[in-house]
Coordinates of C-alpha atoms in Angstrom, one line a residue:
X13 CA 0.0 0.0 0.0
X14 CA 1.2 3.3 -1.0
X15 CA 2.0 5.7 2.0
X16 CA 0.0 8.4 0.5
X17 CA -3.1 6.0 0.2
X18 CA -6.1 7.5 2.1
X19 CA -4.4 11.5 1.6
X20 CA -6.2 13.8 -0.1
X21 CA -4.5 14.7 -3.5
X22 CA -1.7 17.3 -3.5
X23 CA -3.4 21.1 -5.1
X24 CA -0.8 22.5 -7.0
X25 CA -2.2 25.8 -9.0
X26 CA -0.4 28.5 -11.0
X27 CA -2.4 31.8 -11.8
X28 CA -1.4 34.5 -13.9
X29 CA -3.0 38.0 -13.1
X30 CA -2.4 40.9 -15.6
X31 CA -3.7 44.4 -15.4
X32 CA -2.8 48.0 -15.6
X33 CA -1.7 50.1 -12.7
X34 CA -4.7 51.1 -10.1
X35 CA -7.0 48.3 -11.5
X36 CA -6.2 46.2 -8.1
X37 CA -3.7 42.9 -9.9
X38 CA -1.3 43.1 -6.5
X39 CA -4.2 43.1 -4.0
X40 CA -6.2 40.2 -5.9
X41 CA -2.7 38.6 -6.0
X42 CA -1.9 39.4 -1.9
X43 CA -5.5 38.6 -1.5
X44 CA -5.2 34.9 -3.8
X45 CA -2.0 34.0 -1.5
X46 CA -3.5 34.7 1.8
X47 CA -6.1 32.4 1.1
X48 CA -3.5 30.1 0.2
X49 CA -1.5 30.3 3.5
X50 CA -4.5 30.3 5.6
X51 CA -5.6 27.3 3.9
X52 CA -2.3 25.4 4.5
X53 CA -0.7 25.1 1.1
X54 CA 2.6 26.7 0.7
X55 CA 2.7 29.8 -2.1
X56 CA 5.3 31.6 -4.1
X57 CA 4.1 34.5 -5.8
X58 CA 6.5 37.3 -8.0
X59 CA 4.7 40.6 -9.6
X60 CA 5.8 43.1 -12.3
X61 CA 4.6 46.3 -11.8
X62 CA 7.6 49.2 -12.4
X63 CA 5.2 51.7 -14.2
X64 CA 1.8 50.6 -12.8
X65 CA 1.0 54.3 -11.4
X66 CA 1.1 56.0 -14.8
X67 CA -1.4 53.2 -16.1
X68 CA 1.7 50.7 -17.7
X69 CA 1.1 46.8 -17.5
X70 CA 1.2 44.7 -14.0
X71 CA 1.7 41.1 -13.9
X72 CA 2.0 38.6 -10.6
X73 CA 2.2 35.1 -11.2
X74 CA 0.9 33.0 -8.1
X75 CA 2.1 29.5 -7.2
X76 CA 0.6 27.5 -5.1
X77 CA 1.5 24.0 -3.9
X78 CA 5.2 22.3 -3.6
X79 CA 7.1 24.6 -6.5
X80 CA 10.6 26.0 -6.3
X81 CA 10.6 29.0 -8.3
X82 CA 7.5 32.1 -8.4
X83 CA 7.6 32.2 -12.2
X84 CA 5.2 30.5 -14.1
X85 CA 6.5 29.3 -17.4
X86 CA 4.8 29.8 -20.5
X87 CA 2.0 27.1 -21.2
X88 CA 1.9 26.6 -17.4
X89 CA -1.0 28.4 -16.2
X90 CA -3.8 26.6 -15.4
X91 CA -5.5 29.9 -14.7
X92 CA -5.1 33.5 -16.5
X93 CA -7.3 36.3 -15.0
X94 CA -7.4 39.7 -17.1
X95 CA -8.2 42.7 -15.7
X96 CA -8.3 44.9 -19.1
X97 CA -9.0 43.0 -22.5
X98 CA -6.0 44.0 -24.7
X99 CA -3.2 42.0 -22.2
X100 CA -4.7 38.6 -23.2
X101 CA -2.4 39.2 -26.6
X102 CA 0.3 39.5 -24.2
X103 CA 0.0 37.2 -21.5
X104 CA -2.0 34.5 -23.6
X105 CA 1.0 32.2 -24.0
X106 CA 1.4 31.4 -20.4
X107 CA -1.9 29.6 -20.7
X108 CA -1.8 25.9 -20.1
X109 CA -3.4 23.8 -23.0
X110 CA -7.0 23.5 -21.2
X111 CA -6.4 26.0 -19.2
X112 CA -8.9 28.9 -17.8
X113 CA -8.9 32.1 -19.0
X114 CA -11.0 34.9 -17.0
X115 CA -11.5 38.1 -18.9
X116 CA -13.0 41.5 -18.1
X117 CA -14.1 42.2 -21.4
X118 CA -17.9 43.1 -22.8
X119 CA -17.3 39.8 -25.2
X120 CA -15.6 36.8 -25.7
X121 CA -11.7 37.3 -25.8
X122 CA -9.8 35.7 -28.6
X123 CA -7.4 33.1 -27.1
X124 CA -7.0 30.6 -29.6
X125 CA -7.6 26.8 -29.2
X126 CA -7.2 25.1 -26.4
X127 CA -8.1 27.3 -23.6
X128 CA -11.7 27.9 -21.4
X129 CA -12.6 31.6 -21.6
X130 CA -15.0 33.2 -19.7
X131 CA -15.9 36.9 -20.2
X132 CA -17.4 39.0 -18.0
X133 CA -17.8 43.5 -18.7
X134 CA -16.3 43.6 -14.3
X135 CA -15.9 47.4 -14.8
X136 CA -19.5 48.0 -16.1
X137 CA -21.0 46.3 -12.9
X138 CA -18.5 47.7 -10.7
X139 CA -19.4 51.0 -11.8
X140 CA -23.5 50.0 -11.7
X141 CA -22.8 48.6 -8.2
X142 CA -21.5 52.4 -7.0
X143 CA -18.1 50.9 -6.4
X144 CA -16.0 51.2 -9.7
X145 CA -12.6 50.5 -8.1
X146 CA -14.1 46.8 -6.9
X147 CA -13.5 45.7 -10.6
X148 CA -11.1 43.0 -9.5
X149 CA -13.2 41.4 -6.3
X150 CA -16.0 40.8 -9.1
X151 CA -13.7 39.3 -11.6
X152 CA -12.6 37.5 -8.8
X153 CA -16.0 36.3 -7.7
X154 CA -16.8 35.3 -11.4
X155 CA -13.9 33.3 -11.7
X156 CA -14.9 31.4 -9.0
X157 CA -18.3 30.6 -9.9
X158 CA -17.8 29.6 -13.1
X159 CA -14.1 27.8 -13.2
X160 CA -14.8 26.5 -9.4
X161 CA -13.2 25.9 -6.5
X162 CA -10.9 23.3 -5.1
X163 CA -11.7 20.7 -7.9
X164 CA -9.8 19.2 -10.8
X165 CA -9.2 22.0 -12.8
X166 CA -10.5 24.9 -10.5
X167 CA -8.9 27.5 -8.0
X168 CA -7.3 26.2 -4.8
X169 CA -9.8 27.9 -2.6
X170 CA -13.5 28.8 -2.1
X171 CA -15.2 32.0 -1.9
X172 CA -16.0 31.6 1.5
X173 CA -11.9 31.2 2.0
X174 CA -11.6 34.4 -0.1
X175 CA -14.6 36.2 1.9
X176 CA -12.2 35.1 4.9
X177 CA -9.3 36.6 3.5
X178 CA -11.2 39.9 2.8
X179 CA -12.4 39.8 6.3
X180 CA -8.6 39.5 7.4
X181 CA -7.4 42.3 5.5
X182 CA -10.2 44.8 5.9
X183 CA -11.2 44.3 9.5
X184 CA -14.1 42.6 11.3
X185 CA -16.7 45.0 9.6
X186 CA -17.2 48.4 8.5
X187 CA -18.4 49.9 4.8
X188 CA -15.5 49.2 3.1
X189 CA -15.5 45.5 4.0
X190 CA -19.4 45.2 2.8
X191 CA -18.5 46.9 -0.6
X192 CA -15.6 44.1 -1.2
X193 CA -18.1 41.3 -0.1
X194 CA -21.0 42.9 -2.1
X195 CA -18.3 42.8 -5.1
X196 CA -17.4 39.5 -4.9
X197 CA -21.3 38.5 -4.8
X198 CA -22.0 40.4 -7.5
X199 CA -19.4 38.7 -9.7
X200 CA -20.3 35.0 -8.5
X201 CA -23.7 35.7 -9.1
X202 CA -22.9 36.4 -12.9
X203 CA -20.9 33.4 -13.0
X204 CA -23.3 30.9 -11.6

Protein backbone atom coordinates (compact mmCIF):
# COMPACT_ATOMS: atom_id res chain seq x y z
CA UNK A 1 0.00 0.00 0.00
CA UNK A 2 1.24 3.31 -1.03
CA UNK A 3 2.01 5.70 2.01
CA UNK A 4 0.03 8.40 0.45
CA UNK A 5 -3.13 6.04 0.16
CA UNK A 6 -6.10 7.50 2.08
CA UNK A 7 -4.37 11.48 1.59
CA UNK A 8 -6.22 13.79 -0.08
CA UNK A 9 -4.53 14.70 -3.50
CA UNK A 10 -1.66 17.33 -3.52
CA UNK A 11 -3.42 21.08 -5.13
CA UNK A 12 -0.82 22.54 -7.02
CA UNK A 13 -2.15 25.84 -9.03
CA UNK A 14 -0.44 28.54 -11.02
CA UNK A 15 -2.35 31.81 -11.84
CA UNK A 16 -1.42 34.48 -13.88
CA UNK A 17 -3.02 37.96 -13.15
CA UNK A 18 -2.36 40.92 -15.60
CA UNK A 19 -3.74 44.39 -15.41
CA UNK A 20 -2.83 47.95 -15.60
CA UNK A 21 -1.65 50.15 -12.70
CA UNK A 22 -4.73 51.05 -10.06
CA UNK A 23 -6.96 48.31 -11.54
CA UNK A 24 -6.16 46.19 -8.15
CA UNK A 25 -3.66 42.89 -9.87
CA UNK A 26 -1.30 43.06 -6.49
CA UNK A 27 -4.23 43.12 -4.03
CA UNK A 28 -6.18 40.19 -5.94
CA UNK A 29 -2.74 38.61 -5.95
CA UNK A 30 -1.90 39.43 -1.87
CA UNK A 31 -5.54 38.56 -1.52
CA UNK A 32 -5.20 34.90 -3.75
CA UNK A 33 -2.02 34.04 -1.53
CA UNK A 34 -3.54 34.71 1.76
CA UNK A 35 -6.06 32.41 1.05
CA UNK A 36 -3.49 30.13 0.24
CA UNK A 37 -1.50 30.25 3.49
CA UNK A 38 -4.47 30.32 5.61
CA UNK A 39 -5.64 27.32 3.86
CA UNK A 40 -2.35 25.43 4.54
CA UNK A 41 -0.67 25.08 1.10
CA UNK A 42 2.64 26.70 0.69
CA UNK A 43 2.70 29.81 -2.14
CA UNK A 44 5.31 31.62 -4.11
CA UNK A 45 4.06 34.49 -5.75
CA UNK A 46 6.55 37.34 -8.01
CA UNK A 47 4.72 40.63 -9.62
CA UNK A 48 5.79 43.10 -12.30
CA UNK A 49 4.63 46.30 -11.84
CA UNK A 50 7.56 49.17 -12.37
CA UNK A 51 5.18 51.73 -14.19
CA UNK A 52 1.85 50.61 -12.79
CA UNK A 53 0.95 54.35 -11.37
CA UNK A 54 1.09 56.02 -14.76
CA UNK A 55 -1.41 53.17 -16.13
CA UNK A 56 1.72 50.67 -17.74
CA UNK A 57 1.10 46.82 -17.54
CA UNK A 58 1.18 44.70 -13.95
CA UNK A 59 1.72 41.11 -13.90
CA UNK A 60 2.03 38.64 -10.56
CA UNK A 61 2.16 35.09 -11.16
CA UNK A 62 0.90 32.97 -8.11
CA UNK A 63 2.07 29.50 -7.24
CA UNK A 64 0.56 27.52 -5.07
CA UNK A 65 1.50 23.98 -3.95
CA UNK A 66 5.16 22.26 -3.60
CA UNK A 67 7.14 24.59 -6.54
CA UNK A 68 10.64 25.99 -6.26
CA UNK A 69 10.63 29.04 -8.28
CA UNK A 70 7.49 32.11 -8.41
CA UNK A 71 7.58 32.17 -12.20
CA UNK A 72 5.19 30.54 -14.05
CA UNK A 73 6.47 29.30 -17.44
CA UNK A 74 4.84 29.80 -20.55
CA UNK A 75 1.99 27.14 -21.23
CA UNK A 76 1.87 26.62 -17.43
CA UNK A 77 -0.95 28.42 -16.18
CA UNK A 78 -3.78 26.57 -15.43
CA UNK A 79 -5.47 29.93 -14.73
CA UNK A 80 -5.07 33.50 -16.49
CA UNK A 81 -7.32 36.34 -15.01
CA UNK A 82 -7.41 39.65 -17.05
CA UNK A 83 -8.16 42.71 -15.70
CA UNK A 84 -8.31 44.85 -19.14
CA UNK A 85 -9.04 42.99 -22.54
CA UNK A 86 -5.99 44.05 -24.71
CA UNK A 87 -3.16 41.98 -22.22
CA UNK A 88 -4.65 38.59 -23.18
CA UNK A 89 -2.38 39.17 -26.55
CA UNK A 90 0.31 39.46 -24.22
CA UNK A 91 -0.01 37.20 -21.51
CA UNK A 92 -1.98 34.50 -23.58
CA UNK A 93 1.01 32.23 -23.97
CA UNK A 94 1.41 31.43 -20.36
CA UNK A 95 -1.89 29.60 -20.66
CA UNK A 96 -1.83 25.92 -20.13
CA UNK A 97 -3.39 23.84 -23.01
CA UNK A 98 -6.99 23.53 -21.25
CA UNK A 99 -6.41 25.99 -19.25
CA UNK A 100 -8.91 28.87 -17.75
CA UNK A 101 -8.93 32.06 -18.96
CA UNK A 102 -11.02 34.94 -17.02
CA UNK A 103 -11.45 38.11 -18.91
CA UNK A 104 -13.03 41.48 -18.07
CA UNK A 105 -14.08 42.18 -21.43
CA UNK A 106 -17.92 43.13 -22.75
CA UNK A 107 -17.30 39.76 -25.20
CA UNK A 108 -15.57 36.79 -25.72
CA UNK A 109 -11.74 37.32 -25.80
CA UNK A 110 -9.85 35.68 -28.60
CA UNK A 111 -7.40 33.14 -27.10
CA UNK A 112 -6.95 30.59 -29.61
CA UNK A 113 -7.56 26.81 -29.24
CA UNK A 114 -7.16 25.07 -26.37
CA UNK A 115 -8.07 27.27 -23.62
CA UNK A 116 -11.70 27.93 -21.41
CA UNK A 117 -12.60 31.59 -21.63
CA UNK A 118 -15.00 33.20 -19.66
CA UNK A 119 -15.88 36.91 -20.15
CA UNK A 120 -17.36 39.04 -18.04
CA UNK A 121 -17.75 43.51 -18.72
CA UNK A 122 -16.32 43.62 -14.27
CA UNK A 123 -15.88 47.39 -14.82
CA UNK A 124 -19.53 48.02 -16.10
CA UNK A 125 -20.98 46.25 -12.86
CA UNK A 126 -18.53 47.72 -10.72
CA UNK A 127 -19.43 51.01 -11.79
CA UNK A 128 -23.47 50.03 -11.73
CA UNK A 129 -22.84 48.59 -8.23
CA UNK A 130 -21.48 52.44 -7.05
CA UNK A 131 -18.12 50.88 -6.36
CA UNK A 132 -16.02 51.17 -9.69
CA UNK A 133 -12.61 50.53 -8.06
CA UNK A 134 -14.08 46.78 -6.93
CA UNK A 135 -13.54 45.67 -10.62
CA UNK A 136 -11.12 43.04 -9.50
CA UNK A 137 -13.18 41.44 -6.30
CA UNK A 138 -15.99 40.82 -9.05
CA UNK A 139 -13.70 39.33 -11.59
CA UNK A 140 -12.56 37.47 -8.77
CA UNK A 141 -15.97 36.29 -7.70
CA UNK A 142 -16.79 35.32 -11.42
CA UNK A 143 -13.89 33.29 -11.71
CA UNK A 144 -14.89 31.43 -8.99
CA UNK A 145 -18.34 30.63 -9.92
CA UNK A 146 -17.75 29.64 -13.07
CA UNK A 147 -14.12 27.82 -13.18
CA UNK A 148 -14.76 26.49 -9.44
CA UNK A 149 -13.25 25.93 -6.51
CA UNK A 150 -10.92 23.26 -5.06
CA UNK A 151 -11.73 20.71 -7.85
CA UNK A 152 -9.79 19.25 -10.78
CA UNK A 153 -9.23 22.02 -12.82
CA UNK A 154 -10.55 24.93 -10.47
CA UNK A 155 -8.93 27.53 -7.98
CA UNK A 156 -7.26 26.19 -4.79
CA UNK A 157 -9.83 27.94 -2.60
CA UNK A 158 -13.54 28.78 -2.06
CA UNK A 159 -15.24 31.97 -1.91
CA UNK A 160 -16.02 31.59 1.51
CA UNK A 161 -11.92 31.18 1.97
CA UNK A 162 -11.64 34.45 -0.11
CA UNK A 163 -14.57 36.21 1.87
CA UNK A 164 -12.23 35.08 4.89
CA UNK A 165 -9.30 36.63 3.50
CA UNK A 166 -11.22 39.94 2.84
CA UNK A 167 -12.39 39.79 6.31
CA UNK A 168 -8.60 39.53 7.40
CA UNK A 169 -7.40 42.31 5.47
CA UNK A 170 -10.25 44.78 5.89
CA UNK A 171 -11.24 44.28 9.52
CA UNK A 172 -14.10 42.62 11.33
CA UNK A 173 -16.74 45.04 9.55
CA UNK A 174 -17.18 48.38 8.50
CA UNK A 175 -18.40 49.88 4.79
CA UNK A 176 -15.46 49.25 3.09
CA UNK A 177 -15.55 45.50 4.04
CA UNK A 178 -19.42 45.20 2.77
CA UNK A 179 -18.52 46.89 -0.57
CA UNK A 180 -15.63 44.13 -1.21
CA UNK A 181 -18.08 41.31 -0.09
CA UNK A 182 -20.96 42.95 -2.06
CA UNK A 183 -18.28 42.76 -5.15
CA UNK A 184 -17.42 39.51 -4.92
CA UNK A 185 -21.28 38.52 -4.84
CA UNK A 186 -21.98 40.41 -7.55
CA UNK A 187 -19.39 38.69 -9.74
CA UNK A 188 -20.27 34.98 -8.47
CA UNK A 189 -23.73 35.72 -9.11
CA UNK A 190 -22.87 36.44 -12.91
CA UNK A 191 -20.92 33.38 -12.99
CA UNK A 192 -23.28 30.94 -11.63
Amino acid sequence: MSPDAGKPPVMRRQIVLSGVGGQGILFLSRLLAEAAIAGGYPVLTSETHGMAQRGGVVVSHLKVGGFDSPLVRVGRADLLLVLKAENVVLHREFLADGGALVVNAAGPADAGPGARVHAIDADVLALSAGAPQASNLVLLGFALARVGAGTAGGIFCTAGEIREALSRRQGGGGSRLAASLSALDLGIAHGT
